[in-house]
C-alpha cells in the first residue's frame, strides 16, 4: 500500500502542517464578523433591497 | 511491475516536481481573503457565513475555556473539507488519503486536548477513566479498558479519515474500470455500472464532507471532556 511507503511520510506531514499554519489559519482569521447578534423585536425592520457588488 | 489500483495513492510527481505540493497549495486560491469592507461579494459572504455558523454550532457544547480552540477547529474543517471535495475531481490527488497527513493532524491535536485536561483539571481528566456507577469488582478492568480506549482515539481519528477516503477512491476507480472494460462486451451491463458509478460519486461527495466534519467534531468532543 503506497500510503505505508516511508519515504514521503515525513515530508507530507511537515508540508501539510506548514500549509495549514501558514495559509489556512490566517485565511480563516481574516473573516471578521462585525455585527453583534441583536435580540429580536416584535416588528420586522423595514429593509431596502441592495445589489451585490460582484 | 504490475500496476495495481493502489497506485493512485502514490505521491505523484511530474518531471521531478512533487505534485503533492500543488495539491496542498492550490485549493486556497478558492478562498479569497476578505477586503476590509462591510459588504463583500457572494463568495466571501457565503464562506464567512459558513465559518461563522459552523464555529458557533461546534462550540455550543464546549465550556468557555475551550473557545480558544475556535480558530484551529474552524480552519481544520476548511482544510479537510476542501482537500476532500477537490480530490473527487478527476485526475486530482487527495492528500487526505495519506496516513501521514491524517495521523500528523490527529495525534498532536488529540494530545493537546489530553494535556490541557491533565494540566488544568487533573482529577476530572483522570476521573473520565472510570464511569460512574461501576460495580466495585469491575473497577480495575474498566480502568484498563478506558485507558486503552483513550489511547486508541488518535489512531481511530487518523485511520477513519484515511480509510474512508481511500476506500471511496478505490471503489470509484474499480467501478469505472469495470464500466469501461464492459462497454464493448456487454453495453447494457456497462450502462448499469455507470449508473452505479454515478450513485457512488454522489455518496463520495457526502462522505467527503461528513468525514471532515466527524474529524473536527470528535476533536471538539475530546476538548469538551478536558476543559
PDB file of N, CA, C and O in Angstrom, chain A:
ATOM      1  N   UNK A   1       0.849  -1.194   0.000  1.00  0.00           N
ATOM      2  CA  UNK A   1       0.000   0.000   0.000  1.00  0.00           C
ATOM      3  C   UNK A   1       0.881   1.239   0.000  1.00  0.00           C
ATOM      4  O   UNK A   1       1.705   1.389   0.885  1.00  0.00           O
ATOM      5  N   UNK A   2       0.725   2.108  -0.967  1.00  0.00           N
ATOM      6  CA  UNK A   2       1.686   3.228  -1.049  1.00  0.00           C
ATOM      7  C   UNK A   2       1.612   4.182   0.123  1.00  0.00           C
ATOM      8  O   UNK A   2       2.548   4.922   0.367  1.00  0.00           O
ATOM      9  N   UNK A   3       0.488   4.177   0.862  1.00  0.00           N
ATOM     10  CA  UNK A   3       0.451   5.102   1.993  1.00  0.00           C
ATOM     11  C   UNK A   3       1.449   4.698   3.072  1.00  0.00           C
ATOM     12  O   UNK A   3       1.813   5.492   3.917  1.00  0.00           O
ATOM     13  N   UNK A   4       1.849   3.405   3.056  1.00  0.00           N
ATOM     14  CA  UNK A   4       2.758   2.953   4.098  1.00  0.00           C
ATOM     15  C   UNK A   4       4.203   3.104   3.668  1.00  0.00           C
ATOM     16  O   UNK A   4       5.101   2.736   4.392  1.00  0.00           O
ATOM     17  N   UNK A   5       4.417   3.669   2.487  1.00  0.00           N
ATOM     18  CA  UNK A   5       5.770   3.880   1.996  1.00  0.00           C
ATOM     19  C   UNK A   5       6.438   4.953   2.835  1.00  0.00           C
ATOM     20  O   UNK A   5       5.939   6.069   2.923  1.00  0.00           O
ATOM     21  N   UNK A   6       7.559   4.625   3.498  1.00  0.00           N
ATOM     22  CA  UNK A   6       8.131   5.602   4.433  1.00  0.00           C
ATOM     23  C   UNK A   6       8.736   6.842   3.798  1.00  0.00           C
ATOM     24  O   UNK A   6       8.905   7.841   4.494  1.00  0.00           O
ATOM     25  N   UNK A   7       9.055   6.803   2.478  1.00  0.00           N
ATOM     26  CA  UNK A   7       9.871   7.933   2.005  1.00  0.00           C
ATOM     27  C   UNK A   7       9.177   9.291   1.980  1.00  0.00           C
ATOM     28  O   UNK A   7       9.753  10.241   2.481  1.00  0.00           O
ATOM     29  N   UNK A   8       7.962   9.479   1.456  1.00  0.00           N
ATOM     30  CA  UNK A   8       7.466  10.858   1.617  1.00  0.00           C
ATOM     31  C   UNK A   8       6.674  11.070   2.895  1.00  0.00           C
ATOM     32  O   UNK A   8       6.056  12.093   3.051  1.00  0.00           O
ATOM     33  N   UNK A   9       6.712  10.120   3.806  1.00  0.00           N
ATOM     34  CA  UNK A   9       5.932  10.204   5.050  1.00  0.00           C
ATOM     35  C   UNK A   9       6.124  11.522   5.772  1.00  0.00           C
ATOM     36  O   UNK A   9       5.199  12.266   6.020  1.00  0.00           O
ATOM     37  N   UNK A  10       7.390  11.755   6.109  1.00  0.00           N
ATOM     38  CA  UNK A  10       7.648  12.890   6.971  1.00  0.00           C
ATOM     39  C   UNK A  10       7.466  14.203   6.221  1.00  0.00           C
ATOM     40  O   UNK A  10       6.961  15.178   6.776  1.00  0.00           O
ATOM     41  N   UNK A  11       7.853  14.213   4.937  1.00  0.00           N
ATOM     42  CA  UNK A  11       7.715  15.467   4.201  1.00  0.00           C
ATOM     43  C   UNK A  11       6.247  15.821   4.005  1.00  0.00           C
ATOM     44  O   UNK A  11       5.887  16.997   4.042  1.00  0.00           O
ATOM     45  N   UNK A  12       5.375  14.814   3.834  1.00  0.00           N
ATOM     46  CA  UNK A  12       3.939  15.105   3.718  1.00  0.00           C
ATOM     47  C   UNK A  12       3.419  15.703   5.008  1.00  0.00           C
ATOM     48  O   UNK A  12       2.687  16.697   5.021  1.00  0.00           O
ATOM     49  N   UNK A  13       3.818  15.077   6.116  1.00  0.00           N
ATOM     50  CA  UNK A  13       3.374  15.540   7.438  1.00  0.00           C
ATOM     51  C   UNK A  13       3.786  16.988   7.638  1.00  0.00           C
ATOM     52  O   UNK A  13       2.982  17.867   7.971  1.00  0.00           O
ATOM     53  N   UNK A  14       5.093  17.232   7.405  1.00  0.00           N
ATOM     54  CA  UNK A  14       5.644  18.560   7.634  1.00  0.00           C
ATOM     55  C   UNK A  14       4.982  19.591   6.736  1.00  0.00           C
ATOM     56  O   UNK A  14       4.540  20.659   7.178  1.00  0.00           O
ATOM     57  N   UNK A  15       4.889  19.243   5.453  1.00  0.00           N
ATOM     58  CA  UNK A  15       4.359  20.191   4.481  1.00  0.00           C
ATOM     59  C   UNK A  15       2.892  20.493   4.759  1.00  0.00           C
ATOM     60  O   UNK A  15       2.444  21.633   4.611  1.00  0.00           O
ATOM     61  N   UNK A  16       2.138  19.469   5.163  1.00  0.00           N
ATOM     62  CA  UNK A  16       0.717  19.705   5.414  1.00  0.00           C
ATOM     63  C   UNK A  16       0.529  20.639   6.611  1.00  0.00           C
ATOM     64  O   UNK A  16      -0.280  21.576   6.557  1.00  0.00           O
ATOM     65  N   UNK A  17       1.315  20.402   7.687  1.00  0.00           N
ATOM     66  CA  UNK A  17       1.210  21.315   8.842  1.00  0.00           C
ATOM     67  C   UNK A  17       1.642  22.722   8.465  1.00  0.00           C
ATOM     68  O   UNK A  17       1.061  23.708   8.914  1.00  0.00           O
ATOM     69  N   UNK A  18       2.680  22.803   7.638  1.00  0.00           N
ATOM     70  CA  UNK A  18       3.178  24.112   7.224  1.00  0.00           C
ATOM     71  C   UNK A  18       2.105  24.877   6.458  1.00  0.00           C
ATOM     72  O   UNK A  18       1.802  26.033   6.766  1.00  0.00           O
ATOM     73  N   UNK A  19       1.489  24.175   5.483  1.00  0.00           N
ATOM     74  CA  UNK A  19       0.435  24.814   4.692  1.00  0.00           C
ATOM     75  C   UNK A  19      -0.735  25.200   5.586  1.00  0.00           C
ATOM     76  O   UNK A  19      -1.304  26.284   5.472  1.00  0.00           O
ATOM     77  N   UNK A  20      -1.076  24.298   6.511  1.00  0.00           N
ATOM     78  CA  UNK A  20      -2.188  24.576   7.423  1.00  0.00           C
ATOM     79  C   UNK A  20      -1.927  25.823   8.236  1.00  0.00           C
ATOM     80  O   UNK A  20      -2.742  26.744   8.298  1.00  0.00           O
ATOM     81  N   UNK A  21      -0.736  25.910   8.860  1.00  0.00           N
ATOM     82  CA  UNK A  21      -0.474  27.020   9.765  1.00  0.00           C
ATOM     83  C   UNK A  21      -0.230  28.321   9.032  1.00  0.00           C
ATOM     84  O   UNK A  21      -0.619  29.382   9.496  1.00  0.00           O
ATOM     85  N   UNK A  22       0.438  28.247   7.872  1.00  0.00           N
ATOM     86  CA  UNK A  22       0.843  29.482   7.195  1.00  0.00           C
ATOM     87  C   UNK A  22      -0.262  30.031   6.306  1.00  0.00           C
ATOM     88  O   UNK A  22      -0.414  31.236   6.189  1.00  0.00           O
ATOM     89  N   UNK A  23      -1.060  29.147   5.695  1.00  0.00           N
ATOM     90  CA  UNK A  23      -2.053  29.638   4.744  1.00  0.00           C
ATOM     91  C   UNK A  23      -3.468  29.574   5.304  1.00  0.00           C
ATOM     92  O   UNK A  23      -4.200  30.561   5.310  1.00  0.00           O
ATOM     93  N   UNK A  24      -3.866  28.383   5.794  1.00  0.00           N
ATOM     94  CA  UNK A  24      -5.288  28.197   6.107  1.00  0.00           C
ATOM     95  C   UNK A  24      -5.711  28.999   7.325  1.00  0.00           C
ATOM     96  O   UNK A  24      -6.763  29.645   7.318  1.00  0.00           O
ATOM     97  N   UNK A  25      -4.900  28.955   8.386  1.00  0.00           N
ATOM     98  CA  UNK A  25      -5.305  29.644   9.619  1.00  0.00           C
ATOM     99  C   UNK A  25      -5.409  31.155   9.404  1.00  0.00           C
ATOM    100  O   UNK A  25      -6.411  31.757   9.810  1.00  0.00           O
ATOM    101  N   UNK A  26      -4.420  31.825   8.737  1.00  0.00           N
ATOM    102  CA  UNK A  26      -4.603  33.255   8.506  1.00  0.00           C
ATOM    103  C   UNK A  26      -5.806  33.565   7.615  1.00  0.00           C
ATOM    104  O   UNK A  26      -6.477  34.577   7.819  1.00  0.00           O
ATOM    105  N   UNK A  27      -6.095  32.690   6.636  1.00  0.00           N
ATOM    106  CA  UNK A  27      -7.263  32.957   5.789  1.00  0.00           C
ATOM    107  C   UNK A  27      -8.549  32.896   6.593  1.00  0.00           C
ATOM    108  O   UNK A  27      -9.466  33.682   6.382  1.00  0.00           O
ATOM    109  N   UNK A  28      -8.610  31.933   7.515  1.00  0.00           N
ATOM    110  CA  UNK A  28      -9.818  31.842   8.349  1.00  0.00           C
ATOM    111  C   UNK A  28      -9.901  33.027   9.284  1.00  0.00           C
ATOM    112  O   UNK A  28     -10.983  33.555   9.534  1.00  0.00           O
ATOM    113  N   UNK A  29      -8.734  33.455   9.780  1.00  0.00           N
ATOM    114  CA  UNK A  29      -8.720  34.563  10.724  1.00  0.00           C
ATOM    115  C   UNK A  29      -9.181  35.860  10.080  1.00  0.00           C
ATOM    116  O   UNK A  29      -9.733  36.725  10.761  1.00  0.00           O
ATOM    117  N   UNK A  30      -8.957  35.998   8.766  1.00  0.00           N
ATOM    118  CA  UNK A  30      -9.293  37.255   8.108  1.00  0.00           C
ATOM    119  C   UNK A  30     -10.777  37.482   7.986  1.00  0.00           C
ATOM    120  O   UNK A  30     -11.207  38.605   7.726  1.00  0.00           O
ATOM    121  N   UNK A  31     -11.565  36.420   8.157  1.00  0.00           N
ATOM    122  CA  UNK A  31     -13.017  36.622   8.110  1.00  0.00           C
ATOM    123  C   UNK A  31     -13.461  37.207   9.433  1.00  0.00           C
ATOM    124  O   UNK A  31     -13.434  36.531  10.458  1.00  0.00           O
ATOM    125  N   UNK A  32     -13.852  38.468   9.431  1.00  0.00           N
ATOM    126  CA  UNK A  32     -14.325  39.094  10.669  1.00  0.00           C
ATOM    127  C   UNK A  32     -15.823  39.277  10.572  1.00  0.00           C
ATOM    128  O   UNK A  32     -16.380  39.421   9.479  1.00  0.00           O
ATOM    129  N   UNK A  33     -16.464  39.266  11.716  1.00  0.00           N
ATOM    130  CA  UNK A  33     -17.923  39.340  11.752  1.00  0.00           C
ATOM    131  C   UNK A  33     -18.316  40.535  12.597  1.00  0.00           C
ATOM    132  O   UNK A  33     -18.349  40.459  13.822  1.00  0.00           O
ATOM    133  N   UNK A  34     -18.609  41.667  11.946  1.00  0.00           N
ATOM    134  CA  UNK A  34     -18.779  42.914  12.699  1.00  0.00           C
ATOM    135  C   UNK A  34     -20.060  43.018  13.501  1.00  0.00           C
ATOM    136  O   UNK A  34     -20.096  43.716  14.483  1.00  0.00           O
ATOM    137  N   UNK A  35     -21.135  42.299  13.118  1.00  0.00           N
ATOM    138  CA  UNK A  35     -22.412  42.554  13.796  1.00  0.00           C
ATOM    139  C   UNK A  35     -22.571  41.689  15.017  1.00  0.00           C
ATOM    140  O   UNK A  35     -22.383  40.492  14.968  1.00  0.00           O
ATOM    141  N   UNK A  36     -22.948  42.286  16.134  1.00  0.00           N
ATOM    142  CA  UNK A  36     -23.327  41.512  17.316  1.00  0.00           C
ATOM    143  C   UNK A  36     -24.750  41.022  17.113  1.00  0.00           C
ATOM    144  O   UNK A  36     -25.561  41.735  16.532  1.00  0.00           O
ATOM    145  N   UNK A  37     -25.104  39.839  17.600  1.00  0.00           N
ATOM    146  CA  UNK A  37     -26.497  39.402  17.428  1.00  0.00           C
ATOM    147  C   UNK A  37     -27.418  40.274  18.258  1.00  0.00           C
ATOM    148  O   UNK A  37     -27.155  40.541  19.429  1.00  0.00           O
ATOM    149  N   UNK A  38     -28.488  40.757  17.650  1.00  0.00           N
ATOM    150  CA  UNK A  38     -29.424  41.628  18.373  1.00  0.00           C
ATOM    151  C   UNK A  38     -30.628  40.805  18.819  1.00  0.00           C
ATOM    152  O   UNK A  38     -31.017  39.862  18.141  1.00  0.00           O
ATOM    153  N   UNK A  39     -31.220  41.152  19.963  1.00  0.00           N
ATOM    154  CA  UNK A  39     -32.441  40.443  20.361  1.00  0.00           C
ATOM    155  C   UNK A  39     -33.559  40.781  19.384  1.00  0.00           C
ATOM    156  O   UNK A  39     -33.608  41.872  18.828  1.00  0.00           O
ATOM    157  N   UNK A  40     -34.446  39.834  19.178  1.00  0.00           N
ATOM    158  CA  UNK A  40     -35.487  40.036  18.175  1.00  0.00           C
ATOM    159  C   UNK A  40     -36.543  40.994  18.686  1.00  0.00           C
ATOM    160  O   UNK A  40     -36.992  40.898  19.813  1.00  0.00           O
ATOM    161  N   UNK A  41     -36.953  41.913  17.829  1.00  0.00           N
ATOM    162  CA  UNK A  41     -38.040  42.822  18.201  1.00  0.00           C
ATOM    163  C   UNK A  41     -39.331  42.310  17.577  1.00  0.00           C
ATOM    164  O   UNK A  41     -39.310  41.468  16.676  1.00  0.00           O
ATOM    165  N   UNK A  42     -40.448  42.818  18.070  1.00  0.00           N
ATOM    166  CA  UNK A  42     -41.731  42.286  17.596  1.00  0.00           C
ATOM    167  C   UNK A  42     -42.033  42.708  16.180  1.00  0.00           C
ATOM    168  O   UNK A  42     -42.699  41.990  15.442  1.00  0.00           O
ATOM    169  N   UNK A  43     -41.545  43.905  15.784  1.00  0.00           N
ATOM    170  CA  UNK A  43     -41.831  44.333  14.410  1.00  0.00           C
ATOM    171  C   UNK A  43     -40.641  44.017  13.513  1.00  0.00           C
ATOM    172  O   UNK A  43     -39.497  44.221  13.885  1.00  0.00           O
ATOM    173  N   UNK A  44     -40.933  43.531  12.330  1.00  0.00           N
ATOM    174  CA  UNK A  44     -39.839  43.265  11.390  1.00  0.00           C
ATOM    175  C   UNK A  44     -39.289  44.594  10.890  1.00  0.00           C
ATOM    176  O   UNK A  44     -40.060  45.495  10.553  1.00  0.00           O
ATOM    177  N   UNK A  45     -37.970  44.762  10.849  1.00  0.00           N
ATOM    178  CA  UNK A  45     -37.430  46.056  10.407  1.00  0.00           C
ATOM    179  C   UNK A  45     -37.667  46.244   8.918  1.00  0.00           C
ATOM    180  O   UNK A  45     -37.692  45.279   8.155  1.00  0.00           O
ATOM    181  N   UNK A  46     -37.808  47.541   8.553  1.00  0.00           N
ATOM    182  CA  UNK A  46     -38.015  47.823   7.124  1.00  0.00           C
ATOM    183  C   UNK A  46     -36.672  47.772   6.429  1.00  0.00           C
ATOM    184  O   UNK A  46     -35.737  48.483   6.791  1.00  0.00           O
ATOM    185  N   UNK A  47     -36.568  46.924   5.435  1.00  0.00           N
ATOM    186  CA  UNK A  47     -35.278  46.817   4.741  1.00  0.00           C
ATOM    187  C   UNK A  47     -35.453  47.175   3.281  1.00  0.00           C
ATOM    188  O   UNK A  47     -36.488  46.894   2.680  1.00  0.00           O
ATOM    189  N   UNK A  48     -34.411  47.807   2.729  1.00  0.00           N
ATOM    190  CA  UNK A  48     -34.411  48.075   1.288  1.00  0.00           C
ATOM    191  C   UNK A  48     -33.574  47.018   0.603  1.00  0.00           C
ATOM    192  O   UNK A  48     -32.583  46.559   1.156  1.00  0.00           O
ATOM    193  N   UNK A  49     -33.934  46.612  -0.595  1.00  0.00           N
ATOM    194  CA  UNK A  49     -33.074  45.643  -1.285  1.00  0.00           C
ATOM    195  C   UNK A  49     -31.772  46.296  -1.726  1.00  0.00           C
ATOM    196  O   UNK A  49     -31.738  47.494  -2.013  1.00  0.00           O
ATOM    197  N   UNK A  50     -30.696  45.504  -1.714  1.00  0.00           N
ATOM    198  CA  UNK A  50     -29.430  46.033  -2.212  1.00  0.00           C
ATOM    199  C   UNK A  50     -28.900  45.079  -3.280  1.00  0.00           C
ATOM    200  O   UNK A  50     -29.326  43.933  -3.352  1.00  0.00           O
ATOM    201  N   UNK A  51     -28.005  45.557  -4.127  1.00  0.00           N
ATOM    202  CA  UNK A  51     -27.461  44.675  -5.160  1.00  0.00           C
ATOM    203  C   UNK A  51     -26.053  44.261  -4.767  1.00  0.00           C
ATOM    204  O   UNK A  51     -25.312  45.029  -4.174  1.00  0.00           O
ATOM    205  N   UNK A  52     -25.706  43.019  -5.078  1.00  0.00           N
ATOM    206  CA  UNK A  52     -24.394  42.505  -4.707  1.00  0.00           C
ATOM    207  C   UNK A  52     -23.292  43.209  -5.480  1.00  0.00           C
ATOM    208  O   UNK A  52     -23.394  43.371  -6.684  1.00  0.00           O
ATOM    209  N   UNK A  53     -22.221  43.571  -4.795  1.00  0.00           N
ATOM    210  CA  UNK A  53     -21.071  44.133  -5.522  1.00  0.00           C
ATOM    211  C   UNK A  53     -20.227  43.008  -6.086  1.00  0.00           C
ATOM    212  O   UNK A  53     -19.204  42.656  -5.545  1.00  0.00           O
ATOM    213  N   UNK A  54     -20.683  42.419  -7.157  1.00  0.00           N
ATOM    214  CA  UNK A  54     -19.959  41.315  -7.747  1.00  0.00           C
ATOM    215  C   UNK A  54     -18.460  41.595  -7.836  1.00  0.00           C
ATOM    216  O   UNK A  54     -17.693  40.741  -7.788  1.00  0.00           O
TER     217      UNK A  54
END
